[in-house]
Amino acid sequence: RLHVRASAKSLRDRLLSGPLVDVYVGEGKRHWSLHQNLLCHHSAHLASELLSSDANRKKTESKQLDLPDDDPAGFELFVKWLYQGKIDDVSQIPEERKYDYAVACHKLYLLCDRFELPQLKNVAMDQYRKGLSEARLVPDAEEINDIYNKSPSGSPFRKLMTKIAARQIMDPDTERDAEYYRPCFESSPSFAVDLVNAIKAGTGGLLFNDPTDGDFCEYHEHENGPDC
């Protein structure tokens, strides 16, 4: 047991030693200096990118990683996980910040997807869903459209976004109908297909009445006169 603890301490000491990498995130180039050994240990993707750059780098140059398209809030959670082994549970976040924390967890998810960190990716998804639930808020059509289009086909986030939209449409206590999500349909035909399938699954495949049978008047046009 002592040997196991000593080995774990030795590994941590090794990961927290060696060269640092200057990381710049987002349009504002928010800066972090992180241990290269730690980054490479957790992510084969980052190891490939950082170690392959060594051959093209002069000895006097510091290592640099530019992530202009990523979100600093999501990367901050990634750094917290790197050095502390966990991220905060959204239940510990003040009520007014829960939704923003959930949004940051989605940004973390995108990072994990690219950095090949499946376990942390699942944690980010769990915290995102929990954050929405505790904040009692869901993304609007613009946010759903953005998240859906940034997620690859088959992504759990695509499934989540279409289920959220489907439930909003089906909920008699909300004003969000299919028209509300028109921008999503126009942006991606796949969203419309996924949404209809989500509604079908959500209703348990409930079949409505045969439209070829019953009241003929329902499908008539009536101008300036009584119904049939």
Short mmCIF file of C-alpha atoms in Angstrom, two decimals:
data_model
loop_
_atom_site.label_atom_id
_atom_site.label_comp_id
_atom_site.label_asym_id
_atom_site.label_seq_id
_atom_site.Cartn_x
_atom_site.Cartn_y
_atom_site.Cartn_z
CA ARG A 1 0.00 0.00 0.00
CA LEU A 2 2.82 2.38 0.81
CA HIS A 3 4.43 1.41 -2.48
CA VAL A 4 1.24 2.29 -4.37
CA ARG A 5 1.05 5.70 -2.68
CA ALA A 6 4.72 6.33 -3.41
CA SER A 7 4.23 5.38 -7.06
CA ALA A 8 1.25 7.70 -7.36
CA LYS A 9 3.24 10.54 -5.80
CA SER A 10 6.15 9.82 -8.14
CA LEU A 11 3.85 9.97 -11.17
CA ARG A 12 2.31 13.25 -10.02
CA ASP A 13 5.75 14.75 -9.37
CA ARG A 14 6.81 13.76 -12.88
CA LEU A 15 3.67 15.20 -14.46
CA LEU A 16 4.13 18.50 -12.60
CA SER A 17 7.73 18.91 -13.72
CA GLY A 18 9.41 19.64 -17.03
CA PRO A 19 8.63 22.31 -19.64
CA LEU A 20 5.60 24.57 -19.59
CA VAL A 21 3.32 25.29 -22.53
CA ASP A 22 1.86 28.75 -23.12
CA VAL A 23 -1.78 28.23 -24.09
CA TYR A 24 -3.85 31.05 -25.59
CA VAL A 25 -7.61 30.51 -25.75
CA GLY A 26 -10.36 32.40 -27.56
CA GLU A 27 -10.38 35.62 -29.51
CA GLY A 28 -9.11 37.50 -26.46
CA LYS A 29 -6.16 35.09 -26.17
CA ARG A 30 -6.66 34.30 -22.49
CA HIS A 31 -3.38 32.82 -21.29
CA TRP A 32 -2.43 29.77 -19.24
CA SER A 33 1.00 28.24 -18.58
CA LEU A 34 0.52 24.50 -18.19
CA HIS A 35 2.81 21.54 -17.69
CA GLN A 36 3.45 19.74 -20.96
CA ASN A 37 3.87 16.37 -19.22
CA LEU A 38 0.42 16.74 -17.66
CA LEU A 39 -1.23 17.66 -20.95
CA CYS A 40 0.42 14.82 -22.83
CA HIS A 41 -0.34 12.27 -20.12
CA HIS A 42 -4.08 12.87 -20.30
CA SER A 43 -4.52 13.49 -24.02
CA ALA A 44 -2.97 11.55 -26.89
CA HIS A 45 -4.22 14.29 -29.20
CA LEU A 46 -2.31 16.99 -27.32
CA ALA A 47 0.74 14.75 -26.99
CA SER A 48 0.82 14.31 -30.76
CA GLU A 49 0.46 18.03 -31.35
CA LEU A 50 2.94 19.21 -28.72
CA LEU A 51 5.64 16.58 -29.14
CA SER A 52 5.61 16.69 -32.92
CA SER A 53 6.27 20.42 -32.75
CA ASP A 54 9.55 19.87 -30.87
CA ALA A 55 11.47 19.03 -34.04
CA ASN A 56 10.46 22.32 -35.65
CA ARG A 57 11.08 24.44 -32.58
CA LYS A 58 14.32 26.16 -31.70
CA LYS A 59 15.66 25.39 -28.24
CA THR A 60 15.30 29.03 -27.23
CA GLU A 61 11.62 29.16 -28.16
CA SER A 62 8.92 28.46 -25.61
CA LYS A 63 6.18 26.02 -26.48
CA GLN A 64 2.87 27.55 -27.47
CA LEU A 65 -0.62 26.22 -28.14
CA ASP A 66 -3.18 28.50 -29.79
CA LEU A 67 -6.88 27.68 -29.44
CA PRO A 68 -8.61 30.73 -30.97
CA ASP A 69 -11.91 28.96 -31.65
CA ASP A 70 -12.35 27.58 -28.13
CA ASP A 71 -14.08 29.14 -25.15
CA PRO A 72 -12.01 30.26 -22.13
CA ALA A 73 -14.79 29.28 -19.70
CA GLY A 74 -14.70 25.70 -20.94
CA PHE A 75 -10.92 25.62 -20.95
CA GLU A 76 -10.84 26.92 -17.38
CA LEU A 77 -12.83 23.85 -16.32
CA PHE A 78 -10.39 21.66 -18.23
CA VAL A 79 -7.46 23.20 -16.34
CA LYS A 80 -9.25 22.69 -13.02
CA TRP A 81 -9.73 19.03 -13.88
CA LEU A 82 -6.09 18.67 -14.96
CA TYR A 83 -4.67 19.96 -11.69
CA GLN A 84 -7.40 18.96 -9.20
CA GLY A 85 -8.78 15.80 -10.78
CA LYS A 86 -12.38 17.05 -10.81
CA ILE A 87 -14.64 19.96 -11.67
CA ASP A 88 -17.22 21.57 -9.40
CA ASP A 89 -20.64 20.00 -9.11
CA VAL A 90 -23.29 22.41 -10.37
CA SER A 91 -25.24 21.87 -7.12
CA GLN A 92 -22.51 23.90 -5.39
CA ILE A 93 -22.90 26.80 -7.84
CA PRO A 94 -25.12 29.77 -6.82
CA GLU A 95 -28.60 29.75 -8.39
CA GLU A 96 -27.96 32.76 -10.62
CA ARG A 97 -24.83 31.17 -12.12
CA LYS A 98 -26.07 27.61 -12.70
CA TYR A 99 -27.08 28.17 -16.32
CA ASP A 100 -23.81 29.90 -17.20
CA TYR A 101 -21.93 27.03 -15.57
CA ALA A 102 -23.91 24.58 -17.68
CA VAL A 103 -22.95 26.52 -20.81
CA ALA A 104 -19.28 26.33 -19.78
CA CYS A 105 -19.68 22.55 -19.37
CA HIS A 106 -20.86 22.34 -22.98
CA LYS A 107 -17.73 24.21 -24.06
CA LEU A 108 -15.70 21.75 -21.98
CA TYR A 109 -17.47 18.89 -23.76
CA LEU A 110 -16.36 20.25 -27.15
CA LEU A 111 -12.77 20.42 -25.91
CA CYS A 112 -12.92 16.87 -24.58
CA ASP A 113 -14.30 15.61 -27.84
CA ARG A 114 -11.30 16.98 -29.71
CA PHE A 115 -8.74 16.16 -27.01
CA GLU A 116 -10.05 12.55 -26.83
CA LEU A 117 -11.07 12.59 -23.16
CA PRO A 118 -14.19 10.37 -23.06
CA GLN A 119 -14.56 10.18 -19.27
CA LEU A 120 -14.35 13.93 -18.75
CA LYS A 121 -16.67 14.38 -21.73
CA ASN A 122 -19.32 12.32 -19.92
CA VAL A 123 -18.82 14.37 -16.75
CA ALA A 124 -19.30 17.56 -18.75
CA MET A 125 -22.53 16.22 -20.26
CA ASP A 126 -23.85 15.21 -16.83
CA GLN A 127 -23.10 18.64 -15.38
CA TYR A 128 -24.67 20.38 -18.39
CA ARG A 129 -27.94 18.48 -18.02
CA LYS A 130 -27.94 18.88 -14.25
CA GLY A 131 -27.26 22.59 -14.62
CA LEU A 132 -30.26 23.11 -16.89
CA SER A 133 -32.45 21.07 -14.56
CA GLU A 134 -31.41 22.99 -11.43
CA ALA A 135 -31.57 26.36 -13.17
CA ARG A 136 -35.02 25.40 -14.54
CA LEU A 137 -33.99 26.82 -17.90
CA VAL A 138 -33.45 25.39 -21.36
CA PRO A 139 -31.58 26.90 -24.34
CA ASP A 140 -33.55 29.04 -26.76
CA ALA A 141 -33.80 28.31 -30.49
CA GLU A 142 -30.64 30.26 -31.31
CA GLU A 143 -28.60 28.38 -28.70
CA ILE A 144 -30.04 25.02 -29.75
CA ASN A 145 -29.21 25.77 -33.38
CA ASP A 146 -25.63 26.67 -32.49
CA ILE A 147 -25.09 23.62 -30.27
CA TYR A 148 -26.69 21.25 -32.79
CA ASN A 149 -24.57 22.51 -35.69
CA LYS A 150 -21.34 22.36 -33.68
CA SER A 151 -22.04 18.72 -32.79
CA PRO A 152 -21.22 15.93 -35.25
CA SER A 153 -23.84 13.51 -36.55
CA GLY A 154 -24.72 10.98 -33.87
CA SER A 155 -23.50 13.22 -31.06
CA PRO A 156 -25.32 12.92 -27.71
CA PHE A 157 -25.66 16.71 -27.75
CA ARG A 158 -27.67 16.54 -30.99
CA LYS A 159 -29.95 14.01 -29.34
CA LEU A 160 -30.29 16.21 -26.25
CA MET A 161 -31.06 19.39 -28.23
CA THR A 162 -33.78 17.76 -30.32
CA LYS A 163 -35.35 16.17 -27.24
CA ILE A 164 -35.41 19.53 -25.46
CA ALA A 165 -37.08 21.15 -28.48
CA ALA A 166 -39.54 18.26 -28.84
CA ARG A 167 -40.59 18.52 -25.22
CA GLN A 168 -41.07 22.27 -25.50
CA ILE A 169 -43.33 21.80 -28.54
CA MET A 170 -45.36 19.09 -26.81
CA ASP A 171 -45.70 20.97 -23.50
CA PRO A 172 -49.13 22.70 -23.35
CA ASP A 173 -47.80 25.12 -20.73
CA THR A 174 -45.19 26.71 -23.03
CA GLU A 175 -45.61 29.07 -25.97
CA ARG A 176 -42.86 27.43 -27.98
CA ASP A 177 -44.34 25.66 -30.99
CA ALA A 178 -42.72 24.31 -34.17
CA GLU A 179 -42.60 27.81 -35.67
CA TYR A 180 -40.29 28.89 -32.84
CA TYR A 181 -37.68 26.45 -34.13
CA ARG A 182 -37.92 27.47 -37.79
CA PRO A 183 -34.31 28.84 -37.76
CA CYS A 184 -33.12 25.37 -36.70
CA PHE A 185 -35.04 23.73 -39.55
CA GLU A 186 -33.68 26.21 -42.09
CA SER A 187 -30.12 25.79 -40.82
CA SER A 188 -30.15 21.99 -40.81
CA PRO A 189 -32.69 19.63 -42.41
CA SER A 190 -31.28 16.92 -40.15
CA PHE A 191 -32.62 18.83 -37.14
CA ALA A 192 -36.17 18.53 -38.49
CA VAL A 193 -35.77 14.77 -39.00
CA ASP A 194 -34.28 14.27 -35.53
CA LEU A 195 -37.02 16.42 -33.98
CA VAL A 196 -39.86 14.44 -35.54
CA ASN A 197 -38.22 11.18 -34.44
CA ALA A 198 -37.81 12.59 -30.91
CA ILE A 199 -41.50 13.50 -30.78
CA LYS A 200 -42.46 10.03 -32.01
CA ALA A 201 -40.25 8.41 -29.38
CA GLY A 202 -41.49 10.77 -26.67
CA THR A 203 -45.14 9.96 -27.33
CA GLY A 204 -44.45 6.24 -27.31
CA GLY A 205 -45.50 6.00 -30.94
CA LEU A 206 -49.07 7.11 -30.10
CA LEU A 207 -51.12 7.00 -33.30
CA PHE A 208 -53.63 9.76 -34.02
CA ASN A 209 -56.89 9.21 -35.86
CA ASP A 210 -56.86 8.15 -39.52
CA PRO A 211 -56.99 11.41 -41.55
CA THR A 212 -58.63 9.61 -44.49
CA ASP A 213 -61.65 8.72 -42.37
CA GLY A 214 -64.18 10.77 -40.40
CA ASP A 215 -65.43 14.35 -40.82
CA PHE A 216 -65.07 15.46 -44.46
CA CYS A 217 -65.66 19.08 -43.51
CA GLU A 218 -62.28 19.27 -41.75
CA TYR A 219 -60.54 19.36 -45.13
CA HIS A 220 -62.94 21.73 -46.93
CA GLU A 221 -62.39 25.40 -47.68
CA HIS A 222 -65.22 27.65 -46.48
CA GLU A 223 -65.57 31.18 -47.78
CA ASN A 224 -68.25 33.61 -46.59
CA GLY A 225 -70.61 30.92 -45.51
CA PRO A 226 -71.36 28.33 -42.92
CA ASP A 227 -69.44 25.14 -42.57
CA CYS A 228 -70.81 22.03 -44.20
#
